[in-house]
Every structure is written in C-alpha cells, then in structure tokens.
Coordinates of C-alpha atoms in Angstrom, one line a residue:
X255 CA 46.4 67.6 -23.0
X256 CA 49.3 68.6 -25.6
X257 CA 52.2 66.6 -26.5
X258 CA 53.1 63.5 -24.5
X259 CA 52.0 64.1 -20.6
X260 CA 52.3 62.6 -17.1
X261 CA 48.8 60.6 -17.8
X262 CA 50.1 59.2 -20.8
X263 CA 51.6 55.8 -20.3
X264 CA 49.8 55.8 -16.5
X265 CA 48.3 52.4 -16.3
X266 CA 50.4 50.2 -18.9
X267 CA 51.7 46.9 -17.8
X268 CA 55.2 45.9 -18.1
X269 CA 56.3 43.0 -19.9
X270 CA 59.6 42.9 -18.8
X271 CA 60.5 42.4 -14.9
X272 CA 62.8 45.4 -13.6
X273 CA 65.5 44.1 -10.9
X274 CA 66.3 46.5 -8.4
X275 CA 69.7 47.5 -9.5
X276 CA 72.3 46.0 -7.1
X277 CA 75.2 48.2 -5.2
X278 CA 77.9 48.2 -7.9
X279 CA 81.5 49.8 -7.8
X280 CA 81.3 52.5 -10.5
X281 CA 82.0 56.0 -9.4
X282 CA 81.3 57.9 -12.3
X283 CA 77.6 58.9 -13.1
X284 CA 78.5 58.2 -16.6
X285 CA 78.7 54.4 -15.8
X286 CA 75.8 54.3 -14.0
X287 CA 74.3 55.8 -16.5
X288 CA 75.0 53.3 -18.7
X289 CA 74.1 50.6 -16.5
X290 CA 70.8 51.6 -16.6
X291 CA 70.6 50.3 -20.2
X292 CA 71.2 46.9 -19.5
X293 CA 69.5 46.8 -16.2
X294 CA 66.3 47.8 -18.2
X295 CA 67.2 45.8 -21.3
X296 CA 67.6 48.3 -23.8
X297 CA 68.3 48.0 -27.3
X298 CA 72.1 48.1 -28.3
X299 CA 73.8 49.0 -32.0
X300 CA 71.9 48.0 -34.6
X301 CA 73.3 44.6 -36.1
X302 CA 75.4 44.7 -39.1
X303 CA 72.6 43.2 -41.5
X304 CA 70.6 46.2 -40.4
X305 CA 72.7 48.9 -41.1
X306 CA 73.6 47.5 -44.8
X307 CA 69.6 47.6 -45.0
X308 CA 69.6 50.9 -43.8
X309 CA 72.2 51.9 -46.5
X310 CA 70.4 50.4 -49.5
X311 CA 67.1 51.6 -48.6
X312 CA 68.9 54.8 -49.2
X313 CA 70.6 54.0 -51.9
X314 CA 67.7 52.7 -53.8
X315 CA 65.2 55.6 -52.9
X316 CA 63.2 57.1 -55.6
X317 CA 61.6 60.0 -55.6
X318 CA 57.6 60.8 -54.6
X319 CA 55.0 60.7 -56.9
X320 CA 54.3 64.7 -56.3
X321 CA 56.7 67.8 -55.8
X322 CA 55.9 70.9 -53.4
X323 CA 59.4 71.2 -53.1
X324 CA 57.6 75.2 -54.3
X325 CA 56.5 75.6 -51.2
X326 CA 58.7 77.4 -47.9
X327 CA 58.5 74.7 -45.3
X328 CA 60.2 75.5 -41.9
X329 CA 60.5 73.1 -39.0
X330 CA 60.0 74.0 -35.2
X331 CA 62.1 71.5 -32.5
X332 CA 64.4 71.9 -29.4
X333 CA 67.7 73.4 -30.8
X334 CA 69.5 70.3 -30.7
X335 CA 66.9 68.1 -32.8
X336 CA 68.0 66.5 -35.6
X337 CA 65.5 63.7 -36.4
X338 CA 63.1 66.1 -37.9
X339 CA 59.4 64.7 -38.5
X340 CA 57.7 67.4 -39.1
X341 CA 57.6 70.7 -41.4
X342 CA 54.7 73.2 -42.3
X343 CA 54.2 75.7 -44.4
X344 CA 50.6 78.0 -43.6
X345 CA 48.3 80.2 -45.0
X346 CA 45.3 82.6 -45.2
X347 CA 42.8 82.1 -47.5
X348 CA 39.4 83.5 -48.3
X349 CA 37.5 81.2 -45.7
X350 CA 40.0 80.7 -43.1
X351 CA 43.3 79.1 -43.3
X352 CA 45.2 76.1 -44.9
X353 CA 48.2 74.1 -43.0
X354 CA 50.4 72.1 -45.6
X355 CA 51.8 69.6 -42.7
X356 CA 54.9 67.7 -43.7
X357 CA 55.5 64.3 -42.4
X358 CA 58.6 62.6 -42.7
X359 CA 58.0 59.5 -45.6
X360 CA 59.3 56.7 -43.1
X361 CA 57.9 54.1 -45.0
X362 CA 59.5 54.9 -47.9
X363 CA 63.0 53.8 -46.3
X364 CA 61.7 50.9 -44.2
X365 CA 60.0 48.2 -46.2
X366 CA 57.0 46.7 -44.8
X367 CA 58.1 43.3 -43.7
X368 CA 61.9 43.9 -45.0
X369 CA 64.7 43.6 -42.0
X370 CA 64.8 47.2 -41.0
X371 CA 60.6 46.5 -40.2
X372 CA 61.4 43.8 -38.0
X373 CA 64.3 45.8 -36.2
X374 CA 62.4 48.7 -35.9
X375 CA 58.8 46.4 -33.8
X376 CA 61.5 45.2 -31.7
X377 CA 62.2 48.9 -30.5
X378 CA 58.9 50.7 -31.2
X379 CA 60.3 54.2 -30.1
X380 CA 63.0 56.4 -29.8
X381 CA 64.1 56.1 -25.8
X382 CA 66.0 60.0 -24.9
X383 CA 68.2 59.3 -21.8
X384 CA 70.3 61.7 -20.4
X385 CA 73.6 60.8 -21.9
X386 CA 72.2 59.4 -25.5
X387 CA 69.8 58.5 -27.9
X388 CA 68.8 55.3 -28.3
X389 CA 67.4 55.6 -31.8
X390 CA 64.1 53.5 -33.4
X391 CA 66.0 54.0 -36.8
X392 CA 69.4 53.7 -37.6
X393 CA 71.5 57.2 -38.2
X394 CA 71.2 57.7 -41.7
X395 CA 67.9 57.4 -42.1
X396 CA 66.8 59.0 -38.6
X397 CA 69.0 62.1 -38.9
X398 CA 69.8 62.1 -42.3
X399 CA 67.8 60.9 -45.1
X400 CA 64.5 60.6 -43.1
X401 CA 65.2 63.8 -41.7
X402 CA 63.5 66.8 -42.4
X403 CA 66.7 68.9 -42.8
X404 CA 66.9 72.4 -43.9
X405 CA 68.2 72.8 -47.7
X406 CA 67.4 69.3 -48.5
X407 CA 65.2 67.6 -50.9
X408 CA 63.4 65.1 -48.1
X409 CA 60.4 62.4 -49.5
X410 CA 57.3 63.3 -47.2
X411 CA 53.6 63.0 -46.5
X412 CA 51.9 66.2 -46.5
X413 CA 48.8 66.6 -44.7
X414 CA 46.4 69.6 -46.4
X415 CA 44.2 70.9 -43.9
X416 CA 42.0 73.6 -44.4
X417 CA 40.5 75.2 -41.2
X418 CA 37.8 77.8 -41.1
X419 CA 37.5 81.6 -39.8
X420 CA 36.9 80.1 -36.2
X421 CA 40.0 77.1 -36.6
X422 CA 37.7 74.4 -37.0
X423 CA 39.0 71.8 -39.7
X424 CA 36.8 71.6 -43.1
X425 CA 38.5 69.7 -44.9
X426 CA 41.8 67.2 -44.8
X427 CA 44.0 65.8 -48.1
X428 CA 46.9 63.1 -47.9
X429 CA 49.0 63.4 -50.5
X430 CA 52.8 61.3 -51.2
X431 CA 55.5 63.8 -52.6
X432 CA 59.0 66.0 -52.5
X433 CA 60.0 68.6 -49.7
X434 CA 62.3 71.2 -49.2
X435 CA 62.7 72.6 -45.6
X436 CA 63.6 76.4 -45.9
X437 CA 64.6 76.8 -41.9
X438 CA 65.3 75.0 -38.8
X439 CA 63.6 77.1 -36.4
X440 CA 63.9 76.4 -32.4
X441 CA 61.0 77.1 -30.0
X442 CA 63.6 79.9 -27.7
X443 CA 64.3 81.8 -30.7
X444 CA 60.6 81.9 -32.3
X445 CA 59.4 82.5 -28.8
X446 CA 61.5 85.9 -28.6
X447 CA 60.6 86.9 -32.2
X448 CA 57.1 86.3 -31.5
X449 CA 57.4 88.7 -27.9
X450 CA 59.8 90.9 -30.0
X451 CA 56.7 91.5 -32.4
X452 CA 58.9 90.5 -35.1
X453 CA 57.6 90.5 -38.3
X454 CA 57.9 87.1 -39.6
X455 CA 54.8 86.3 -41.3
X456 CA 54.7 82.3 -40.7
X457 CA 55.1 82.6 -36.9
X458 CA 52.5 85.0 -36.7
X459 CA 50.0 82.7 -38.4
X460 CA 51.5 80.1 -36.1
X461 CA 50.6 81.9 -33.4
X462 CA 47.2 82.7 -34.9
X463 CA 46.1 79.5 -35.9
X464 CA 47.3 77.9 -32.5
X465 CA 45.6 80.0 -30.4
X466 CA 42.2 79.5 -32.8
X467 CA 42.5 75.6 -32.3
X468 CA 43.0 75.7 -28.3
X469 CA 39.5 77.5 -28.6
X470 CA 38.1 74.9 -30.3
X471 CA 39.9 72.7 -27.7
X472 CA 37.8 74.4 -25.2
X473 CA 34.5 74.1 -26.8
X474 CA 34.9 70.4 -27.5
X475 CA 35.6 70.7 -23.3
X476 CA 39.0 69.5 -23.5
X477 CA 42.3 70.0 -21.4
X478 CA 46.2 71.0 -22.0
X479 CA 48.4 70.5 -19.2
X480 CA 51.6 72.3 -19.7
X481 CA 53.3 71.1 -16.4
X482 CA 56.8 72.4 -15.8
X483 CA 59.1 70.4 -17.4
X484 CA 62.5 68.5 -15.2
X485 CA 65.2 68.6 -18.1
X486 CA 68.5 67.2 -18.0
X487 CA 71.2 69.4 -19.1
X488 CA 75.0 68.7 -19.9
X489 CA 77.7 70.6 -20.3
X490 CA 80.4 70.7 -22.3
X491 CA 82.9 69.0 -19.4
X492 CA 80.4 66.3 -19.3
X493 CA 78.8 68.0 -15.9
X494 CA 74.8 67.5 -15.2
X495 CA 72.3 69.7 -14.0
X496 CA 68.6 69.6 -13.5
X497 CA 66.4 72.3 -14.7
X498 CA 62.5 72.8 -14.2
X499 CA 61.5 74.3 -17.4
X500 CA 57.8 75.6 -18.5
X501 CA 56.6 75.3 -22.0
X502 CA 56.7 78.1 -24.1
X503 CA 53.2 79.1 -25.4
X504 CA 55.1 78.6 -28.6
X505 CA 55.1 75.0 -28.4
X506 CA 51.6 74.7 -27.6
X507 CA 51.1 76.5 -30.9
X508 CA 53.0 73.6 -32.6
X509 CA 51.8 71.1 -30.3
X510 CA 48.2 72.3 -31.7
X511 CA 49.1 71.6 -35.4
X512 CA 50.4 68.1 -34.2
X513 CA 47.2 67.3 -32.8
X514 CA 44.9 68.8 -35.4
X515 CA 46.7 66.3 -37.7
X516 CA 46.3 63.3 -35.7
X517 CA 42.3 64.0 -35.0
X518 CA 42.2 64.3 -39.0
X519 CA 43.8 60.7 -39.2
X520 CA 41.5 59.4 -36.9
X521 CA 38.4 61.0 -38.2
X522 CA 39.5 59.7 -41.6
X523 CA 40.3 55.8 -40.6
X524 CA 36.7 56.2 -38.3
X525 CA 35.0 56.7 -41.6
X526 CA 36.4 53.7 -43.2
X527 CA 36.4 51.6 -39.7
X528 CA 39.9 50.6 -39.8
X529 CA 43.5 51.7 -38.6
X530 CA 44.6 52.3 -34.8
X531 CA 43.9 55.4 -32.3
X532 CA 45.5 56.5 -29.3
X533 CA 42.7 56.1 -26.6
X534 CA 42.4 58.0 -22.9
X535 CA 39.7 57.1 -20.5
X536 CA 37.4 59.7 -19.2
X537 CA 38.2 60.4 -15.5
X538 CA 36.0 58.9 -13.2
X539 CA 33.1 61.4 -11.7
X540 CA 34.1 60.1 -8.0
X541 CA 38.0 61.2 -9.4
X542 CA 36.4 64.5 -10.8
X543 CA 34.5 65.4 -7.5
X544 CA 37.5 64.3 -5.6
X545 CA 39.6 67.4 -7.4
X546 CA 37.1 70.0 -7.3
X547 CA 36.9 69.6 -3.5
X548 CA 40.7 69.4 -3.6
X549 CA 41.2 72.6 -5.4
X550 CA 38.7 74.2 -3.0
X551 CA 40.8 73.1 -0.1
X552 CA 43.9 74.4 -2.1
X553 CA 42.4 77.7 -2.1
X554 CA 41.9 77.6 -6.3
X555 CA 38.3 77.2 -6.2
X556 CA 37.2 75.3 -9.7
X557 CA 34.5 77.0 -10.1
X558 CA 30.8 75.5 -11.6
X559 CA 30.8 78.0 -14.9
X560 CA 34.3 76.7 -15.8
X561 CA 35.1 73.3 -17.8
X562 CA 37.8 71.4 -16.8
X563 CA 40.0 72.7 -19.4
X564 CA 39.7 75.7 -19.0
X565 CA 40.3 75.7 -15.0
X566 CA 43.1 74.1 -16.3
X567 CA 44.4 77.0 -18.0
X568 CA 43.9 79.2 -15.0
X569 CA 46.7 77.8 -13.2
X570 CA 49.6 79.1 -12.1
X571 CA 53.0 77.2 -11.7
X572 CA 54.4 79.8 -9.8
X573 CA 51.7 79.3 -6.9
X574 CA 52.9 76.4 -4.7
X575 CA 48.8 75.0 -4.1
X576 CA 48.3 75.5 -8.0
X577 CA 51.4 73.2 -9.0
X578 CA 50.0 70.5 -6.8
X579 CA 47.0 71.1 -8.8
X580 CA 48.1 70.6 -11.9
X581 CA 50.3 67.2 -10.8
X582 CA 47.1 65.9 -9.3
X583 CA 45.3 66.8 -12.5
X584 CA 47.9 64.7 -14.3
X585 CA 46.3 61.9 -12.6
X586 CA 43.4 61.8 -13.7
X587 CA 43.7 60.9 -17.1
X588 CA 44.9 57.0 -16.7
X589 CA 44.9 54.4 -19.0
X590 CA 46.1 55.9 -22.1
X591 CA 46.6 53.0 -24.7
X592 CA 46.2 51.7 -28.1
X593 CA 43.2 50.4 -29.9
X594 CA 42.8 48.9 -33.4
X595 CA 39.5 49.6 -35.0
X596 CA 37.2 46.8 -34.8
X597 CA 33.5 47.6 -34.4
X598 CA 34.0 49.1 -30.6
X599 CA 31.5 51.6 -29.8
X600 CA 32.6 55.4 -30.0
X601 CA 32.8 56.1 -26.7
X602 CA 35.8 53.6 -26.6
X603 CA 38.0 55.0 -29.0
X604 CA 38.4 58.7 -27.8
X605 CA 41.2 60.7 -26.4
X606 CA 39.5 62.0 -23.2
X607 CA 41.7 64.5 -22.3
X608 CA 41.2 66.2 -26.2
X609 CA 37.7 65.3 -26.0
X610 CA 38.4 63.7 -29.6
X611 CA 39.4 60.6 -31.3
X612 CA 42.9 60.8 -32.2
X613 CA 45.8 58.8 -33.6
X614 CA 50.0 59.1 -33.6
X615 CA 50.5 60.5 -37.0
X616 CA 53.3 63.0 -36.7
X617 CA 56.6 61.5 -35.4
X618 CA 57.4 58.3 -37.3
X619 CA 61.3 59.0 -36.8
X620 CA 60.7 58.5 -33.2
X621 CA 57.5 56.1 -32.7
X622 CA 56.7 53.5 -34.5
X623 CA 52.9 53.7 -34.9
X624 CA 53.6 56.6 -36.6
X625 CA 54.6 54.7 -39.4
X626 CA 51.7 52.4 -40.5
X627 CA 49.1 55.1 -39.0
X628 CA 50.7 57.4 -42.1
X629 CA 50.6 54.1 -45.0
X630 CA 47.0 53.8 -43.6
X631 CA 45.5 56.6 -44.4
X632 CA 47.3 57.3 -47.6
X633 CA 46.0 54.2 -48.9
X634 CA 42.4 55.5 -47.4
X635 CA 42.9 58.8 -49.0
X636 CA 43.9 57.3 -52.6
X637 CA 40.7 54.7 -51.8
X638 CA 42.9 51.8 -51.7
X639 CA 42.6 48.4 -50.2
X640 CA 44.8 48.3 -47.2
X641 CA 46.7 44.7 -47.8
X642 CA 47.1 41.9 -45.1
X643 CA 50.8 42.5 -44.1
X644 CA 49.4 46.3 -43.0
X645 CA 46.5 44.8 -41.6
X646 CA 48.4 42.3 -39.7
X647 CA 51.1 44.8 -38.4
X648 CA 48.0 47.1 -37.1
X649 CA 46.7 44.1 -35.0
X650 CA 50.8 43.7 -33.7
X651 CA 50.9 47.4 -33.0
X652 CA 49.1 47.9 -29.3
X653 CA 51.5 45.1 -27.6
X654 CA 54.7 46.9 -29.1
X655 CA 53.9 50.2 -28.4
X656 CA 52.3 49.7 -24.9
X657 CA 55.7 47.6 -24.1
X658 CA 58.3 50.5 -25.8
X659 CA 56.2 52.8 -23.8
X660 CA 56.2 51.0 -20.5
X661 CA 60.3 50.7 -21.0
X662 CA 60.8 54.2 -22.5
X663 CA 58.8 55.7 -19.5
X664 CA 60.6 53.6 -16.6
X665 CA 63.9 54.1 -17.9
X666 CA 63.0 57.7 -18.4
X667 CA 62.1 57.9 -14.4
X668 CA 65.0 55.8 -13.6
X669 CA 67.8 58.2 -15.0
X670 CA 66.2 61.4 -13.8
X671 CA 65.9 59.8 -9.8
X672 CA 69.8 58.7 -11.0
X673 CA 70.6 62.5 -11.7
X674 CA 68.4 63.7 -8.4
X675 CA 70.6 61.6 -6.6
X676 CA 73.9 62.3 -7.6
X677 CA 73.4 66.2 -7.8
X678 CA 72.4 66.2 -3.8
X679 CA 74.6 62.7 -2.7
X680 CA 77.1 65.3 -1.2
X681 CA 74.7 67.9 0.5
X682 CA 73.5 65.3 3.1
X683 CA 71.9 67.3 5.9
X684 CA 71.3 70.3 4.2
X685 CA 67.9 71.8 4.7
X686 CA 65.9 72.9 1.6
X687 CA 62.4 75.1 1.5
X688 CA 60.0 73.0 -0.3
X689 CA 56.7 72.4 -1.7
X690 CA 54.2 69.4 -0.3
X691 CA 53.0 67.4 -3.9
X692 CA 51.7 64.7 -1.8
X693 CA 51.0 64.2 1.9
X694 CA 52.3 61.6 3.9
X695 CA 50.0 59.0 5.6
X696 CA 49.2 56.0 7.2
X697 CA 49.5 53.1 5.7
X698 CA 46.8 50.1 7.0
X699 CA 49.6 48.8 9.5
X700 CA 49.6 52.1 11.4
X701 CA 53.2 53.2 10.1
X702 CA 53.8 56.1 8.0
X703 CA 53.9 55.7 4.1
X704 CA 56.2 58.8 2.7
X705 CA 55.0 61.7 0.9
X706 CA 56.6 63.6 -2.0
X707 CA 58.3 67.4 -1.8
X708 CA 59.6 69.5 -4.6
X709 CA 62.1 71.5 -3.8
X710 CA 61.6 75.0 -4.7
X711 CA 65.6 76.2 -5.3
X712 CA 66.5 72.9 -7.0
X713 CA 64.7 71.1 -10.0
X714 CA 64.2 67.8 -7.4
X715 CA 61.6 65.6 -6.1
X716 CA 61.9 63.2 -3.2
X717 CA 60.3 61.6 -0.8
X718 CA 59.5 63.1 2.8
X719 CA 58.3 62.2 6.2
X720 CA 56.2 65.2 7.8
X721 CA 53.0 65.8 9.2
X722 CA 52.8 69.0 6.6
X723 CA 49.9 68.5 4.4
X724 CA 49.5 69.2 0.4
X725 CA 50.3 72.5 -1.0
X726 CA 52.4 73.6 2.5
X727 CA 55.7 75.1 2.2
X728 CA 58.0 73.4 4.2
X729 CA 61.7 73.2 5.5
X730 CA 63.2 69.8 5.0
X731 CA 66.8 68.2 5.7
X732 CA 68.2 66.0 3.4
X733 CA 68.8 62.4 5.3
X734 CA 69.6 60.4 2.5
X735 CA 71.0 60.9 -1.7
X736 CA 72.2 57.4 -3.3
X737 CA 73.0 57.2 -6.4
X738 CA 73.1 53.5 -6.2
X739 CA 69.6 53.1 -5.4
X740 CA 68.9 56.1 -6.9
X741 CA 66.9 57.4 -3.9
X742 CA 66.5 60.8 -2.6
X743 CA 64.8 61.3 1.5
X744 CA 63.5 64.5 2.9
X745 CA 62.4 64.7 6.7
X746 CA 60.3 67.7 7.5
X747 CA 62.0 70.6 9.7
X748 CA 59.6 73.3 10.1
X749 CA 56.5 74.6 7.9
X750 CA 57.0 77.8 6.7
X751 CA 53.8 78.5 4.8
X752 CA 50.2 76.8 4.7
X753 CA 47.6 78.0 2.0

C-alpha cells in the first residue's frame, strides 16, 4: 500500500474533542473555510520568535561535510509543490542498479531542542486544506532553503542504495552532503513522456526500477492500493470543484523509491534495536475471509492462486463492484501507528500492508518523524552513539504524530464534506446515477442506519437511504446539501443496474 492510504490513520484516537460546528452567518465558502481552522484548533502564524529563528538558522548554515553537487538530481511532485523533500539521481551498473536518494537536511536548519524544535512537535505535519497550507516549517526554510529547488545548492541526506538484477536491495549507505537539483519534474508531464516513449534516460530507469520493486512487493505478499483520488481544485476566480483523480502508474514508480528508502531505514535501526517504525496490523483472518466472500458476491472472484496484493492489482476502478472493492479493501488495514524500538517481538513492528518493517524517512519538510528518523540513522551509519535529547524526542514522537495525524486527517474529511456540500447546496432534488459503497441497514433499534453512494458524474459521496445493496447502480435524488453542517443526503429512486 503506496504513499499515504485510506488505512492509514484508521484507528488513531483523538486528543482533542471536535464540536460540531454550529449554524453561523457566513456566506462565502471561503469563510467557512476558514472556520474550519479554528473549529479544529489549527496552528496559526508562526510567532515572531520563531520566524527570527527561522532566519538565523539560515543565516548561519554551513555547508555539508560531502559534495555530489556532480551528480544530475531531478525531483518528481504535483506541479504546484514547492516544499521539495526529495531528489534522485539513478543508475545501471554491472549487478543491477544504484538509486542516490536525496533527502532534504531538515535538521540542519532546526536545532534539536532550539525554538524552531519545539514549534515544529507542536505541529508534527504539514495539514493541506483546500484553500492553504498550513506549514510544519516556516516559509523560508520549507520552500526555500529546505527546499529541494531546481538550480540551487540545497544541504541533504542522500540515501545510496544499490539493488540487484531482480530490484532487491543489497546494500544501503547514509551519507551528510551538497545537492544540486537539475529539474523539477511533475508526475502529468513524465507520465506523457513515458507513454510518448520519449527518450529520457532517467525516467525510463524510473520506470524500470519501479516496476522491479512492485515485484518484489509481490513476493514479499504485499499490497498497493491506488484508489481514485477526490482532489480539490481552484480556479483562478477563486471557484471550487471536485475532481476524482487515479494515480498515475508514474507515481507508483516514485512512490516505490519512497518506500524502498524507508524499509532501508528500518532494516538499519532493526539491526542496532533503536529508532521508530511506522507499524500496520495484519488484517484479521475472519476480516480476510469476510472479503474474499465479498468479492465473490461482487462478481470479482479473489481467487485461491492469487495473494492479496496481487488481486489487488487486478482491479478495475472503472467497474462499479470492483471500486467497492477496493474501498472495502481500504479497511482492512486498521491501526496504523508508531512504535519506538524497544525489545518488541518482530511481528510487532511491521508494515502489514508492505509485508515489511518500515519507517517515515522521506518527507521531513512535511512530517515531522521524518526528521529524527533521518539524524538516527546517520548517526547509525557513521557508528555513533545516538545522545539522550534524540533518544528522548524518539520516545515523544508516537503521541505527536498519532495526534497531528488524527487532526490532519479529520480536518482533511471536514473540508472536502464542506466542498461536497456547497458544490450540490443548490441542486436540491436533482436525481444523480450512482454507485452503492456501502449498504444501508438496520441498526439494533429496528430503524435504518444510512448507507454511502458515489455518484458516478460528480466526484461526491453521501449518505443514502435505499434498500439497493453494495455494488448496485442506482438513481438517487438529492434531499439535502448544507454547507453548514457540511452534510450531503441521497434517497434512492430506482436501481438501474445490479452485478
């Protein structure tokens, strides 16, 4: 499962209680919009104190103890990124292949322990909201001198990794030094070359290594779930619109590199029994059994020669019965969370859904585990002792990050069911074709406990009322859009199609 999924922060507990909001007299989405920050107590502007910290970190910044400023990184982001994390530069060699992985040197800027430290625990991540940025770092170190930026010379870790013929990782080296970034590359634009059969050698190795490591994601019996993407998308009068968007198999490609990196951090703190992994559950059997009967019934038989990663990526989005699916096999992975190393047994500290131990290594711009996860295994690498300040902030780290990510994600859901809202609060009795994600049933008092419909010309989800089960294609009307509440309800019409 690449990237950041719908299992990911399933299961966390928030810290903070969420009031639910209260009519107000705004009429602009834009306010309420905004509301929404304080509602879910988002951070605000940094404080003065630390954006003069942010100014003399840069001031004072020294250069890295090595230079590869030699080699022709590029990046790969969304078009409009500019908090850049990440570069590579690849390569062929006589047994297989070598990555140079380029992480942005974070730590370098933000002093362990220093003001911008404690600033930046109190955040823990990046939160992307429809209308802005709220940033873990302050601007000139997130999008400028943290930044991976084309042209410039950029501090930066940068992970060796050499894989074999087969994309199987051989050996991994940490080292502390100088980067230029040679291009800014967006994931439309590579994808085109890449279907164009243009001849750029990098992608192409991109594209070659990727697809190597998702087969070694399928022998370790693994899973990606690429599920369609709702994006918000503004234009230039300030106007929103919601988009359902599929990942390009570009982005898995880069999504694989990400992930090789942070199973080589793990593997390496795992040898030397201390640092922090990002953990996963394995799905219950009863939950396992439970979906192979339910993608029988959906007519998408899983069948017995398959692993579940690979049924996985048989799936269709296009087919109504295989979206549900792949939502429902977004379920199953629950209880993703953060564990600092201390003696558990293995079995506790991997990633179920990449069948691997793996850690946050590649985005410490954005998320702040990132960080120390990166100081960790230099210090590892360079067989240093890791000092008590680190040791204590690793032991800080799985509160912070599960509460960030609790906030991040409700806030997240929150804006989009804002946007649903607003986009439809004026087509009230409309009827839309739709797709069943989840029936509706009976709750233990005998009344009817709504079920959930995409609809199939609109990038929406609501709630519905219906008797139509999961998978059907249905007609609904549109009884009720409130922005205020942020509520969208569906009543079925007619069924138009059952698998």
């Amino acid at each position: 499962m690449t990237g950041t999924s719908a299992g990911d922060y399933a299961g966390l507990v928030f810290n903070r209680q969420v009031q639910v909001p209260a009519p107000v007299r705004s009429t602009t989405l834009q306010q309420l919009l905004e509301q929404l920050e304080g509602e879910f107590q988002l951070p605000g502007p940094f404080s003065a104190p630390v954006l003069a910290a942010a100014e003399r970190a840069v001031a004072e910044l020294a250069p890295a103890p090595e230079d590869h400023t030699d080699l022709p990184f590029f990046t790969l982001d969304p078009a409009t990124s500019t908090d850049l994390d990440q570069a590579m530069h690849l390569s062929e060699t006589a047994t297989g292949y070598r990555i140079h992985y380029a992480i942005a040197d974070v730590p370098a800027l933000v002093e362990l322990g220093g003001v911008l430290d404690a600033a930046t625990r109190q955040r823990g991540q990046t939160i992307y909201l429809p209308h802005r940025r709220i940033p873990l770092h302050p601007e000139v170190i997130g999008e400028d001198h943290g930044s991976l930026l084309p042209g410039r010379p950029r501090r930066a870790f940068i992970w060796v990794l050499d894989l074999d013929a087969e994309g199987q990782l051989r050996h991994t080296a940490l080292h502390r030094s100088m980067i230029r970034s040679r291009a800014k590359r967006d994931y439309l634009t590579a994808q085109q070359q890449l279907d164009a059969g243009a001849p750029d050698a990098q992608l192409v190795l991109l594209q070659r290594i990727g697809r190597l490591r998702i087969s070694q994601e399928a022998r370790r019996r693994g899973a990606s779930l690429n599920l369609p993407e709702q994006d918000v998308q503004v234009d230039a009068h300030g106007n929103y619109t919601l988009v359902s968007r599929t990942p390009l198999p570009v982005e898995d490609y880069n999504a694989q590199i990400s992930l090789l990196t942070g199973m080589a951090a793990a593997e390496l703190m795992l040898q030397h029994k201390v640092g922090i992994l990002r953990t996963m559950p394995p799905p219950r059997p009863e939950d396992l059994a439970e979906f192979r009967m339910q993608s029988r019934v959906l007519g998408h038989r899983w069948e017995e020669h398959l692993d579940y990663g690979q049924f996985l990526r048989t799936l269709d989005v296009c087919d109504p019965a295989q979206l549900v699916l792949m939502h429902r096999a977004a379920a199953l992975f629950r209880g993703a969370d953060y564990q600092v190393i201390n003696g558990q047994p293995d079995t506790e500290l991997v990633q179920a859904a990449l069948a691997a131990p793996y850690a946050h290594a590649t985005a410490p711009l954005r998320r702040l585990v990132d960080r120390f996860v990166l100081l960790t295994c230099h210090l590892l690498c360079r067989q240093r002792p890791i000092p008590q300040p680190l040791l204590e902030a690793l032991e800080e780290l799985p509160g912070l990050m599960r509460t960030s990510s609790a906030e991040a994600a409700a806030a997240g859901r929150a804006s989009i069911a804002l946007i649903e809202a607003w986009v439809l609060q004026h087509r009230v009795g409309e009827h839309f074709d739709a797709v069943v994600l989840t029936a509706a049933t009976a709750n233990g008092q005998g009344k009817l406990r709504p079920g959930q419909v995409q609809l199939l010309g609109e990038a929406i989800t609501g709630s519905f009322t219906g008797s139509a089960p999961a998978a059907s294609l249905v007609s609904v009307r549109l009884e009720e859009a409130d922005p205020l509440t942020r509520r969208c309800r569906f009543s079925q019409v007619a069924s138009k199609v059952t698998p």
